[in-house]
Coordinates of C-alpha atoms in Angstrom, one line a residue:
M1 CA 91.4 113.6 130.5
C2 CA 93.0 113.0 128.0
G3 CA 96.3 111.1 127.7
I4 CA 98.9 109.4 130.1
I5 CA 102.3 108.1 129.3
G6 CA 104.9 107.0 131.9
Y7 CA 108.1 105.0 131.6
V8 CA 110.7 103.5 134.0
G9 CA 113.6 101.5 132.7
K10 CA 117.1 101.5 131.1
K11 CA 116.5 104.1 128.4
S12 CA 116.5 107.8 128.4
V13 CA 113.0 108.7 129.2
L14 CA 112.7 112.1 127.4
P15 CA 112.3 110.9 123.8
I16 CA 109.9 108.2 125.0
L17 CA 107.6 110.9 126.6
Q18 CA 108.0 113.1 123.6
Q19 CA 107.0 110.5 121.2
G20 CA 104.3 109.2 123.5
L21 CA 102.7 112.6 123.7
K22 CA 102.9 113.0 120.0
R23 CA 100.8 109.7 119.6
L24 CA 98.4 110.9 122.2
E25 CA 97.5 114.0 120.3
Y26 CA 94.8 112.4 118.3
R27 CA 92.6 112.1 121.6
G28 CA 92.3 115.8 121.7
Y29 CA 93.9 118.0 124.3
D30 CA 94.5 121.7 125.3
S31 CA 97.7 121.5 127.3
S32 CA 100.6 119.0 128.0
G33 CA 103.4 118.5 130.3
V34 CA 106.2 116.2 131.6
A35 CA 108.0 115.5 134.9
I36 CA 111.3 113.7 134.6
L37 CA 113.5 112.4 137.4
E38 CA 117.0 113.7 137.0
N39 CA 119.8 113.3 139.6
G40 CA 117.2 112.6 142.3
R41 CA 114.9 115.4 141.6
F42 CA 111.9 115.9 139.3
K43 CA 112.2 118.6 136.6
V44 CA 108.7 119.7 135.4
V45 CA 107.9 121.4 132.1
K46 CA 104.3 122.0 131.2
Q47 CA 102.2 124.5 129.2
P48 CA 99.0 125.0 127.4
G49 CA 99.0 124.7 123.6
K50 CA 100.3 122.0 121.1
V51 CA 102.8 119.3 122.0
D52 CA 105.2 120.4 119.4
K53 CA 105.6 123.7 121.5
L54 CA 106.3 121.6 124.6
N55 CA 108.7 119.4 122.7
A56 CA 110.5 122.4 121.3
M57 CA 110.9 123.7 125.0
L58 CA 112.1 120.3 126.1
N59 CA 114.7 120.1 123.4
T60 CA 116.5 123.0 124.9
Q61 CA 116.4 121.6 128.5
H62 CA 118.6 118.5 127.8
L63 CA 116.9 116.5 130.6
T64 CA 118.3 113.2 131.2
G65 CA 116.8 110.4 133.4
N66 CA 115.2 107.0 133.2
L67 CA 111.9 107.7 134.8
G68 CA 109.2 110.2 133.9
L69 CA 105.5 111.0 133.4
G70 CA 103.6 112.6 130.5
H71 CA 100.2 113.9 130.0
T72 CA 98.0 115.8 127.6
R73 CA 95.1 117.5 129.3
W74 CA 91.5 118.1 128.0
A75 CA 90.2 120.6 130.7
T76 CA 87.5 119.4 133.1
H77 CA 88.3 121.2 136.3
G78 CA 90.0 124.7 135.8
K79 CA 91.0 127.0 133.2
V80 CA 93.5 126.1 130.4
N81 CA 96.7 127.3 131.7
E82 CA 100.1 126.2 132.9
A83 CA 99.2 125.9 136.5
N84 CA 96.4 123.4 135.7
A85 CA 98.3 121.3 133.2
H86 CA 99.6 118.0 134.5
P87 CA 101.8 116.7 136.2
H88 CA 100.7 117.9 139.6
W89 CA 102.6 117.5 143.0
D90 CA 102.3 117.6 146.6
C91 CA 103.4 120.4 149.1
Q92 CA 106.9 119.2 149.1
R93 CA 107.3 118.5 145.4
K94 CA 108.3 114.9 145.9
I95 CA 105.2 113.2 144.7
F96 CA 104.0 113.5 141.1
V97 CA 100.8 112.5 139.6
V98 CA 99.2 112.5 136.1
H99 CA 95.6 111.6 136.0
N100 CA 92.6 110.9 133.6
G101 CA 89.0 111.0 134.9
I102 CA 87.1 112.9 137.4
I103 CA 87.3 112.9 141.2
E104 CA 83.8 113.9 142.0
N105 CA 84.4 114.7 145.7
Y106 CA 87.5 116.8 145.1
K107 CA 86.0 119.9 146.5
S108 CA 85.4 118.4 150.0
L109 CA 88.7 116.6 149.9
R110 CA 90.5 119.8 148.9
E111 CA 88.8 121.8 151.8
E112 CA 89.8 119.1 154.3
L113 CA 93.4 119.1 153.1
K114 CA 93.5 123.0 153.3
K115 CA 92.5 122.9 156.9
R116 CA 95.4 120.4 157.6
G117 CA 97.8 122.9 156.1
H118 CA 98.0 121.9 152.5
E119 CA 98.7 124.5 149.8
F120 CA 97.3 124.0 146.4
S121 CA 98.8 125.5 143.1
S122 CA 96.1 124.6 140.7
Q123 CA 92.4 124.5 140.3
T124 CA 92.2 120.8 139.3
D125 CA 90.7 117.8 140.9
T126 CA 93.9 115.8 140.1
E127 CA 96.0 117.8 142.7
V128 CA 94.2 116.4 145.6
I129 CA 95.6 112.9 144.7
A130 CA 99.1 114.1 145.2
H131 CA 98.3 115.7 148.6
L132 CA 96.5 112.7 149.8
I133 CA 99.4 110.4 148.9
E134 CA 101.7 112.9 150.7
E135 CA 99.8 112.5 153.9
S136 CA 99.8 108.7 153.6
Y137 CA 103.4 108.1 152.5
A138 CA 105.6 106.3 154.9
G139 CA 108.3 105.1 152.6
N140 CA 106.2 102.7 150.3
L141 CA 104.5 104.4 147.4
E142 CA 102.0 101.7 146.6
A143 CA 101.0 101.4 150.2
A144 CA 100.3 105.1 150.3
V145 CA 98.2 104.8 147.1
I146 CA 96.2 102.0 148.4
E147 CA 95.4 103.8 151.6
I148 CA 93.9 106.8 149.7
L149 CA 91.8 104.9 147.3
P150 CA 88.9 104.6 149.5
K151 CA 88.7 108.4 149.9
L152 CA 88.3 109.0 146.2
K153 CA 85.0 108.9 144.5
G154 CA 84.6 109.2 140.7
T155 CA 86.6 107.7 137.8
Y156 CA 90.3 107.7 137.4
A157 CA 93.4 106.3 135.9
F158 CA 96.5 107.9 137.5
V159 CA 100.2 107.3 137.7
A160 CA 102.2 108.4 140.5
A161 CA 105.9 108.7 141.2
C162 CA 107.9 109.7 144.2
E163 CA 111.6 111.2 144.5
S164 CA 112.2 109.0 147.7
E165 CA 111.7 105.8 145.3
P166 CA 113.4 106.7 142.2
G167 CA 112.9 103.6 140.3
K168 CA 109.3 103.1 140.7
L169 CA 105.8 104.1 139.1
V170 CA 102.5 103.1 140.5
G171 CA 99.5 103.1 138.4
V172 CA 95.7 102.7 139.2
R173 CA 92.7 102.0 137.2
L174 CA 89.0 102.5 138.1
L175 CA 86.6 103.3 135.1
S176 CA 89.2 104.9 133.0
P177 CA 91.5 103.0 130.7
L178 CA 95.2 102.2 131.7
I179 CA 97.7 99.7 130.1
L180 CA 101.0 98.4 131.0
G181 CA 103.7 98.0 128.2
L182 CA 106.5 95.4 128.7
S183 CA 109.8 95.5 126.9
D184 CA 113.5 94.3 127.7
D185 CA 114.4 97.8 128.4
G186 CA 111.7 98.9 130.9
Y187 CA 108.0 99.3 131.5
F188 CA 105.3 101.7 130.3
L189 CA 102.1 102.9 131.5
A190 CA 99.7 104.6 129.2
S191 CA 96.1 105.5 128.5
D192 CA 96.1 103.6 125.3
A193 CA 98.5 101.5 123.1
T194 CA 99.2 104.3 120.7
A195 CA 101.4 106.1 123.1
L196 CA 103.8 103.1 123.5
I197 CA 103.7 101.4 120.2
D198 CA 107.0 102.7 119.1
E199 CA 108.6 101.0 122.0
T200 CA 106.8 97.7 122.5
R201 CA 103.9 95.7 121.3
V202 CA 103.4 93.6 124.3
V203 CA 100.9 94.9 126.7
V204 CA 98.7 94.0 129.8
Y205 CA 95.3 95.6 129.8
L206 CA 94.5 96.6 133.3
D207 CA 91.0 96.2 134.7
D208 CA 89.0 98.3 137.1
G209 CA 90.3 97.7 140.6
D210 CA 93.9 97.0 139.4
L211 CA 96.9 98.7 140.8
V212 CA 100.3 98.1 139.1
V213 CA 103.9 98.7 140.4
A214 CA 106.4 99.1 137.8
E215 CA 110.1 99.2 138.5
K216 CA 113.3 98.9 136.4
N217 CA 113.6 95.1 136.8
G218 CA 110.0 94.0 137.0
F219 CA 106.4 94.7 137.8
K220 CA 103.6 93.4 139.9
I221 CA 99.8 93.8 139.7
L222 CA 97.7 94.0 142.9
D223 CA 94.0 94.7 143.8
F224 CA 93.0 97.7 145.8
Q225 CA 93.6 95.8 149.1
G226 CA 97.2 95.0 148.0
Q227 CA 96.6 91.4 147.0
P228 CA 98.5 90.0 144.1
K229 CA 96.8 89.4 140.9
N230 CA 97.8 87.4 137.7
K231 CA 97.2 89.0 134.3
S232 CA 98.2 87.7 130.8
S233 CA 99.9 90.0 128.3
L234 CA 98.8 90.5 124.7
E235 CA 100.6 91.4 121.6
I236 CA 99.3 94.4 119.6
K237 CA 98.9 93.3 116.1
W238 CA 98.4 96.5 114.2
D239 CA 101.3 98.4 112.7
F240 CA 101.5 102.0 113.7
A241 CA 102.8 102.9 110.3
S242 CA 99.2 102.9 109.4
A243 CA 98.8 105.8 111.7
D244 CA 101.2 107.9 109.8
K245 CA 100.0 110.5 107.1
Q246 CA 101.8 108.9 104.3
G247 CA 101.9 111.9 102.1
Y248 CA 98.3 113.3 102.9
P249 CA 98.1 116.7 104.3
H250 CA 95.8 115.5 107.2
F251 CA 95.0 112.2 108.8
M252 CA 91.4 112.8 108.2
L253 CA 91.9 113.0 104.4
K254 CA 94.0 109.8 104.6
E255 CA 91.4 107.9 106.7
I256 CA 88.5 109.0 104.3
N257 CA 90.5 107.5 101.4
E258 CA 91.2 104.3 103.4
Q259 CA 87.5 103.5 103.5
P260 CA 87.5 101.1 100.5
E261 CA 90.3 99.1 102.1
V262 CA 88.4 99.0 105.4
I263 CA 85.5 97.3 103.9
K264 CA 87.7 94.9 101.8
R265 CA 89.5 93.9 105.1
N266 CA 86.0 93.1 106.7
I267 CA 84.9 91.2 103.9
A268 CA 87.9 89.1 104.1
R269 CA 87.4 88.6 107.8
Y270 CA 83.8 87.9 107.9
V271 CA 82.5 86.6 104.6
T272 CA 83.7 83.0 103.7
S273 CA 82.4 81.2 100.7
G274 CA 79.4 83.4 100.4
R275 CA 78.4 83.0 104.2
I276 CA 78.6 85.7 106.9
E277 CA 80.7 84.4 109.7
L278 CA 80.7 86.9 112.6
G279 CA 82.1 84.6 115.2
I280 CA 78.8 84.5 117.2
E281 CA 76.6 81.5 117.7
E282 CA 73.5 81.7 115.5
S283 CA 71.4 80.9 118.6
F284 CA 72.7 84.1 120.1
L285 CA 71.0 86.0 117.3
K286 CA 68.1 83.8 116.8
Q287 CA 66.8 84.1 120.3
A288 CA 66.7 87.9 120.2
K289 CA 63.3 89.3 120.1
H290 CA 64.3 92.9 120.5
L291 CA 67.6 94.6 119.8
W292 CA 68.7 97.6 122.1
I293 CA 71.6 99.6 120.7
V294 CA 73.5 102.3 122.7
A295 CA 76.3 104.6 121.5
C296 CA 77.4 108.1 121.4
G297 CA 78.3 110.7 118.7
T298 CA 79.0 109.2 115.3
A299 CA 78.5 105.6 116.5
Y300 CA 74.9 106.7 117.6
H301 CA 74.4 107.7 114.0
A302 CA 75.6 104.3 112.7
S303 CA 73.2 102.7 115.2
L304 CA 70.3 104.7 113.8
V305 CA 71.1 103.4 110.3
A306 CA 71.1 99.9 111.8
E307 CA 67.6 100.5 113.2
Y308 CA 66.2 101.0 109.7
L309 CA 68.0 98.1 108.2
I310 CA 67.5 95.5 110.9
E311 CA 63.9 96.3 111.3
R312 CA 63.5 95.9 107.5
W313 CA 65.5 92.7 107.2
A314 CA 64.8 90.9 110.5
K315 CA 61.3 92.1 111.4
I316 CA 62.2 92.6 115.2
P317 CA 62.0 95.9 117.1
V318 CA 65.2 97.9 117.5
T319 CA 65.5 100.6 120.1
V320 CA 68.4 103.1 119.7
D321 CA 69.7 105.2 122.7
T322 CA 72.4 107.7 123.2
S323 CA 74.5 105.9 126.0
S324 CA 74.3 109.0 128.3
E325 CA 70.6 109.0 128.2
F326 CA 70.0 105.3 128.6
R327 CA 71.9 105.2 131.9
Y328 CA 69.6 107.6 133.6
R329 CA 66.3 106.4 132.3
D330 CA 64.0 103.9 134.0
V331 CA 64.5 101.3 131.4
V332 CA 62.5 98.2 131.1
M333 CA 64.0 95.3 129.0
E334 CA 62.8 91.6 128.5
E335 CA 65.2 88.8 129.0
D336 CA 65.2 88.0 125.3
T337 CA 66.6 91.5 124.4
L338 CA 70.3 91.6 122.7
F339 CA 72.0 94.7 124.0
I340 CA 74.3 96.0 121.5
C341 CA 77.2 98.5 122.2
I342 CA 79.0 100.5 119.7
S343 CA 82.2 102.4 120.3
Q344 CA 85.3 103.1 118.2
S345 CA 87.6 103.1 121.1
G346 CA 85.8 100.6 123.3
E347 CA 86.4 102.8 126.2
T348 CA 83.5 105.4 125.9
A349 CA 82.5 106.1 129.5
D350 CA 78.8 106.3 129.1
T351 CA 78.6 103.3 126.7
L352 CA 80.6 101.2 129.1
A353 CA 78.4 102.1 132.0
A354 CA 75.3 101.5 129.9
M355 CA 76.5 98.0 129.1
R356 CA 77.3 97.3 132.7
L357 CA 73.9 98.3 133.7
A358 CA 72.4 96.0 131.0
K359 CA 74.4 93.1 132.2
K360 CA 73.1 93.6 135.6
M361 CA 69.6 93.5 134.2
G362 CA 70.3 90.1 132.9
V363 CA 70.4 90.5 129.1
R364 CA 73.1 89.4 126.7
T365 CA 75.5 91.9 125.5
L366 CA 77.3 92.4 122.0
A367 CA 80.1 94.8 121.5
V368 CA 80.7 96.4 118.0
I369 CA 84.3 97.8 118.7
N370 CA 87.5 99.0 116.6
V371 CA 90.1 98.6 119.4
E372 CA 91.0 94.9 120.2
G373 CA 91.4 94.3 124.1
S374 CA 89.5 97.4 125.1
T375 CA 87.2 97.3 128.1
I376 CA 83.9 97.2 126.3
A377 CA 85.3 94.3 124.2
R378 CA 86.5 92.4 127.2
E379 CA 83.4 92.8 129.2
A380 CA 80.8 92.1 126.5
D381 CA 79.4 88.4 126.1
A382 CA 80.4 88.8 122.5
V383 CA 82.3 91.1 120.3
I384 CA 82.6 91.9 116.6
Y385 CA 85.6 94.0 115.7
T386 CA 85.4 96.6 113.0
N387 CA 88.9 96.4 111.7
A388 CA 89.4 100.0 110.8
G389 CA 92.8 100.2 112.1
P390 CA 94.0 103.2 114.0
E391 CA 91.9 106.4 113.4
I392 CA 94.0 109.5 114.3
G393 CA 91.8 112.3 113.1
V394 CA 89.4 113.3 115.9
A395 CA 86.3 113.4 113.6
S396 CA 85.5 109.8 112.9
T397 CA 85.4 108.8 109.3
K398 CA 86.7 105.2 108.4
A399 CA 85.4 104.0 111.9
Y400 CA 82.0 105.1 110.9
I401 CA 82.0 103.2 107.5
A402 CA 83.4 100.2 109.3
Q403 CA 80.6 100.3 111.9
L404 CA 78.0 100.7 109.1
F405 CA 79.3 97.9 107.2
I406 CA 79.5 95.5 110.3
L407 CA 75.9 96.5 111.1
Q408 CA 74.9 95.7 107.6
L409 CA 76.5 92.2 107.9
L410 CA 74.8 91.7 111.3
G411 CA 71.3 92.8 109.9
L412 CA 71.6 90.3 107.1
K413 CA 72.7 87.6 109.4
I414 CA 69.9 88.1 111.8
G415 CA 67.4 88.4 108.9
L416 CA 68.6 85.0 107.6
V417 CA 68.8 83.0 110.9
K418 CA 65.2 84.1 111.5
N419 CA 64.0 83.1 108.1
I420 CA 62.8 86.5 107.2
I421 CA 65.0 87.1 104.3
D422 CA 65.4 84.2 101.8
E423 CA 68.7 82.7 100.4
Q424 CA 68.1 84.4 97.1
Y425 CA 67.8 88.0 98.5
Y426 CA 70.7 87.2 101.0
N427 CA 73.0 86.2 98.1
Q428 CA 72.0 89.0 95.8
Y429 CA 72.7 91.6 98.6
L430 CA 75.9 90.1 99.5
E431 CA 77.0 90.4 95.9
E432 CA 76.2 94.1 96.1
L433 CA 78.3 94.3 99.3
Y434 CA 81.2 92.9 97.6
K435 CA 81.0 95.9 95.2
A436 CA 80.9 98.5 98.0
P437 CA 84.7 99.1 97.8
L438 CA 84.4 100.0 94.1
Y439 CA 81.4 102.3 94.8
L440 CA 83.3 104.0 97.5
E441 CA 86.3 104.3 95.3
S442 CA 84.3 106.0 92.6
M443 CA 83.0 108.6 95.0
L444 CA 86.7 109.4 96.1
A445 CA 87.6 109.9 92.5
N446 CA 85.0 112.7 92.4
S447 CA 86.6 114.6 95.2
R448 CA 87.6 117.5 92.9
R449 CA 84.0 118.2 92.3
I450 CA 83.2 118.3 96.1
Q451 CA 86.2 120.5 96.7
E452 CA 84.8 123.0 94.2
I453 CA 81.4 123.2 96.0
A454 CA 83.4 123.8 99.3
E455 CA 85.2 126.6 97.7
E456 CA 81.9 128.1 97.0
L457 CA 80.3 127.7 100.4
W458 CA 83.1 127.8 103.1
M459 CA 82.3 131.3 104.0
R460 CA 78.7 130.5 105.1
S461 CA 77.8 130.4 108.8
N462 CA 74.7 128.1 108.8
F463 CA 74.0 124.7 107.0
L464 CA 70.9 122.6 107.0
Y465 CA 71.1 118.7 106.1
L466 CA 67.9 117.1 105.1
A467 CA 67.2 113.4 104.3
R468 CA 64.4 110.7 104.8
G469 CA 64.4 107.1 105.8
M470 CA 67.6 105.3 106.3
N471 CA 69.8 108.1 105.2
Y472 CA 68.4 110.4 107.6
P473 CA 71.1 109.5 110.2
N474 CA 73.7 110.2 107.6
A475 CA 72.2 113.8 107.4
L476 CA 72.8 114.0 111.1
E477 CA 76.3 112.7 110.6
G478 CA 77.1 115.2 107.8
A479 CA 76.0 118.0 110.0
L480 CA 78.1 116.6 112.9
K481 CA 81.2 116.5 110.7
L482 CA 80.7 119.9 109.5
K483 CA 80.2 121.3 113.2
E484 CA 83.2 119.3 114.6
I485 CA 85.8 120.4 112.1
S486 CA 84.8 123.7 110.6
Y487 CA 83.0 125.3 113.6
I488 CA 80.0 126.1 111.4
H489 CA 76.5 125.7 112.9
A490 CA 74.7 122.9 111.1
E491 CA 71.7 120.8 111.7
G492 CA 70.5 117.6 110.5
Y493 CA 66.6 117.0 109.9
P494 CA 64.3 114.6 108.6
G495 CA 62.8 116.0 105.4
G496 CA 59.4 115.5 106.6
E497 CA 60.0 117.6 109.7
M498 CA 61.0 120.6 107.7
K499 CA 57.7 122.2 107.8
H500 CA 57.6 121.7 111.6
G501 CA 60.1 124.4 112.3
P502 CA 63.3 124.5 110.3
I503 CA 61.6 125.9 107.1
A504 CA 61.6 129.2 109.2
L505 CA 65.3 129.3 108.8
I506 CA 65.4 128.9 105.0
E507 CA 66.3 131.9 103.2
K508 CA 68.1 133.2 100.2
E509 CA 71.5 131.5 99.9
L510 CA 71.3 129.2 103.0
P511 CA 73.0 126.1 101.9
V512 CA 70.9 123.0 102.3
V513 CA 72.5 119.6 101.7
A514 CA 69.7 117.3 100.4
I515 CA 70.3 113.5 100.3
L516 CA 67.8 111.7 98.0
P517 CA 69.1 108.6 96.4
Q518 CA 66.7 106.3 94.6
G519 CA 64.4 104.4 97.1
R520 CA 61.0 104.4 98.6
V521 CA 61.3 108.0 100.0
R522 CA 63.0 109.7 97.0
D523 CA 59.8 111.3 95.7
K524 CA 59.0 112.6 99.1
M525 CA 62.3 114.1 99.6
F526 CA 62.2 115.5 96.2
S527 CA 59.2 117.6 97.3
N528 CA 61.1 118.9 100.2
V529 CA 63.9 120.1 97.9
L530 CA 61.3 121.9 95.7
E531 CA 60.3 123.7 98.9
V532 CA 63.8 124.8 99.6
K533 CA 64.1 125.9 96.0
A534 CA 60.9 128.1 96.2
R535 CA 62.6 129.9 99.2
E536 CA 65.8 130.4 97.2
G537 CA 67.9 128.2 99.4
K538 CA 71.2 127.0 98.0
I539 CA 70.7 123.3 97.3
V540 CA 73.5 120.8 97.5
G541 CA 72.0 117.6 96.2
I542 CA 73.3 114.0 96.7
Y543 CA 71.4 112.0 94.4
T544 CA 71.6 108.8 92.1
S545 CA 73.4 109.3 88.8
G546 CA 70.8 109.6 86.0
D547 CA 68.1 111.4 88.1
D548 CA 67.8 114.5 86.0
E549 CA 64.8 115.8 87.7
V550 CA 66.7 116.4 90.9
K551 CA 69.8 117.5 89.0
D552 CA 67.9 120.3 87.3
V553 CA 66.9 121.9 90.6
C554 CA 70.1 121.7 92.5
D555 CA 72.7 124.3 92.7
F556 CA 75.5 121.9 93.2
G557 CA 75.1 118.2 92.3
I558 CA 76.9 115.2 93.7
E559 CA 76.0 112.0 91.9
L560 CA 75.8 108.5 93.6
P561 CA 76.3 105.1 91.8
P562 CA 72.8 103.5 91.0
V563 CA 72.6 101.3 94.1
C564 CA 69.6 100.2 96.3
E565 CA 68.5 102.3 99.2
E566 CA 70.2 99.9 101.8
L567 CA 73.5 100.0 100.1
S568 CA 73.4 103.9 99.5
T569 CA 73.8 104.3 103.4
L570 CA 77.2 102.9 103.0
I571 CA 78.2 105.4 100.2
V572 CA 76.4 108.7 101.1
P573 CA 78.9 109.4 104.0
I574 CA 81.9 109.8 101.6
P575 CA 80.7 113.1 100.0
L576 CA 79.5 114.3 103.4
Q577 CA 83.0 113.7 104.9
L578 CA 84.8 115.3 102.0
L579 CA 82.5 118.3 101.9
A580 CA 83.1 118.9 105.7
Y581 CA 86.9 118.3 105.3
Y582 CA 87.3 120.8 102.3
I583 CA 85.2 123.5 103.9
A584 CA 87.2 123.2 107.0
V585 CA 90.6 123.4 105.1
N586 CA 89.3 126.5 103.2
R587 CA 88.6 128.2 106.6
G588 CA 92.0 127.3 107.9
C589 CA 90.8 125.1 110.7
D590 CA 92.8 122.4 112.5
V591 CA 91.1 119.5 110.8
D592 CA 92.8 116.6 112.7
Q593 CA 92.4 118.1 116.2
P594 CA 89.5 120.4 116.4
R595 CA 89.0 122.6 119.4
N596 CA 87.5 121.3 122.5
L597 CA 87.1 117.7 121.1
A598 CA 88.5 114.4 122.4
K599 CA 88.8 111.3 120.4
S600 CA 88.1 109.0 123.1
V601 CA 85.5 110.4 125.8
T602 CA 86.5 108.5 128.9
V603 CA 84.7 110.8 131.4
E604 CA 81.0 111.3 131.7

């Protein structure tokens, strides 16, 4: 892991690799490097640290050439240093490889190769690929790659190049994303479309078991046995201008402010003449007697909100799992289960594996995905796109709101087709959803107040987030956001669980973010706030405007518009995101690229 870019064609490769690596930064990384074929020999430049540092070094090299490989690395095997950065090569420095994924049997392969005289220059699992190709190479790179594939166990997307075939790249995909970009000037291989969007919008999404050979004048796609395959190309519809900062200091702040537009976009796409149209047959939803949702990270928190809403509206049981845990349980699912996968990227390794397991069990699958054409979207029985647009900040913001909104539409739709909610409630709630962008805009307009709170609390080393009911998942999400970008320890807990352990942590001045909008659990949550107050904790209250009882006990207050409990789940994330953002900025943290995190987790 984490990002691949390769090019072969008529244009100078260096600026393509430099721009591609910059575009891949959002995925998270700790080092980067390139290999460029110049005058028949590969020149390699790689180092730990930021891509800007690498590009500054490359700008002094004046490298020319029309073929090259680039990579951003997120360490899985070996320390973060120059030797372990990609690209990697064979003993003769003629075969070069960049790789995402994990070669699970690399240790045994490495030992076997050493016994046969191979010398290694890194600690990585990737390097064994180059040495295996070296052993099998007999003048045809794709033939050598095909020969070694049965020896590799694990997940991988890799691209290989060889000095002996100076106009050829060979790419392979198995359980890790890889796409082919097409243009009049050449061909691109990349781990996602963001790396090549400046050069082309026409792409071929490779599937597991695909091998692509790209040359200056054409390409071919084969299976792992070398048999030709036919694949259709697609046009990327989104504009990468939306992934520029556009005057904001950070992508994260820009993306927080884009959230009202994200909801407007989804209303326009999925609500027509007062009816929710998700592009799914009503029978697909009506037949479901149990929903099983899997996701990771922020998407998991969106799933937990959906659990509350759908059980309330549709009166059917909902089970929510983290994808990584679902895969290794002895799960029992009935045939009438609808299995829902939520992923921003559509490439999350554990979620993809969970969906494939569910399909083997014979249940129907529905994907809630942001990236069109992604693997999960292609393999699911049905898909709903969240239309958040490119999200560059590693910490998810607008993708989360988009997931929450889509899940609200889905819950309402299921409740209606099952005749659990009536037309009157459906229409009334839909009218409230139409107003959601205005409510979000009102919260964003209050960002100065949240900035002031952050200026008071940014030096604290521990935070506690409390909520009850359907906003409890938002407490988890608020704590996660703070952890991700400010490196402050934070925990989210149900208010009712406070006395079962966390209350021991509450002491004078401990910041406690308490979420208690109006609703059925407001009074219970207020009792928890009073318990914090009695122990002199510092209360940051997020409550409904006009609730003076809560306001009077809070050290810091953030007011919400007077909406129903269900709709508040869409609005509460805004102040939580802004609070985390401003605390991180005050601490001088890298908000868009926090340490050790990757945007798209494509390995287990």
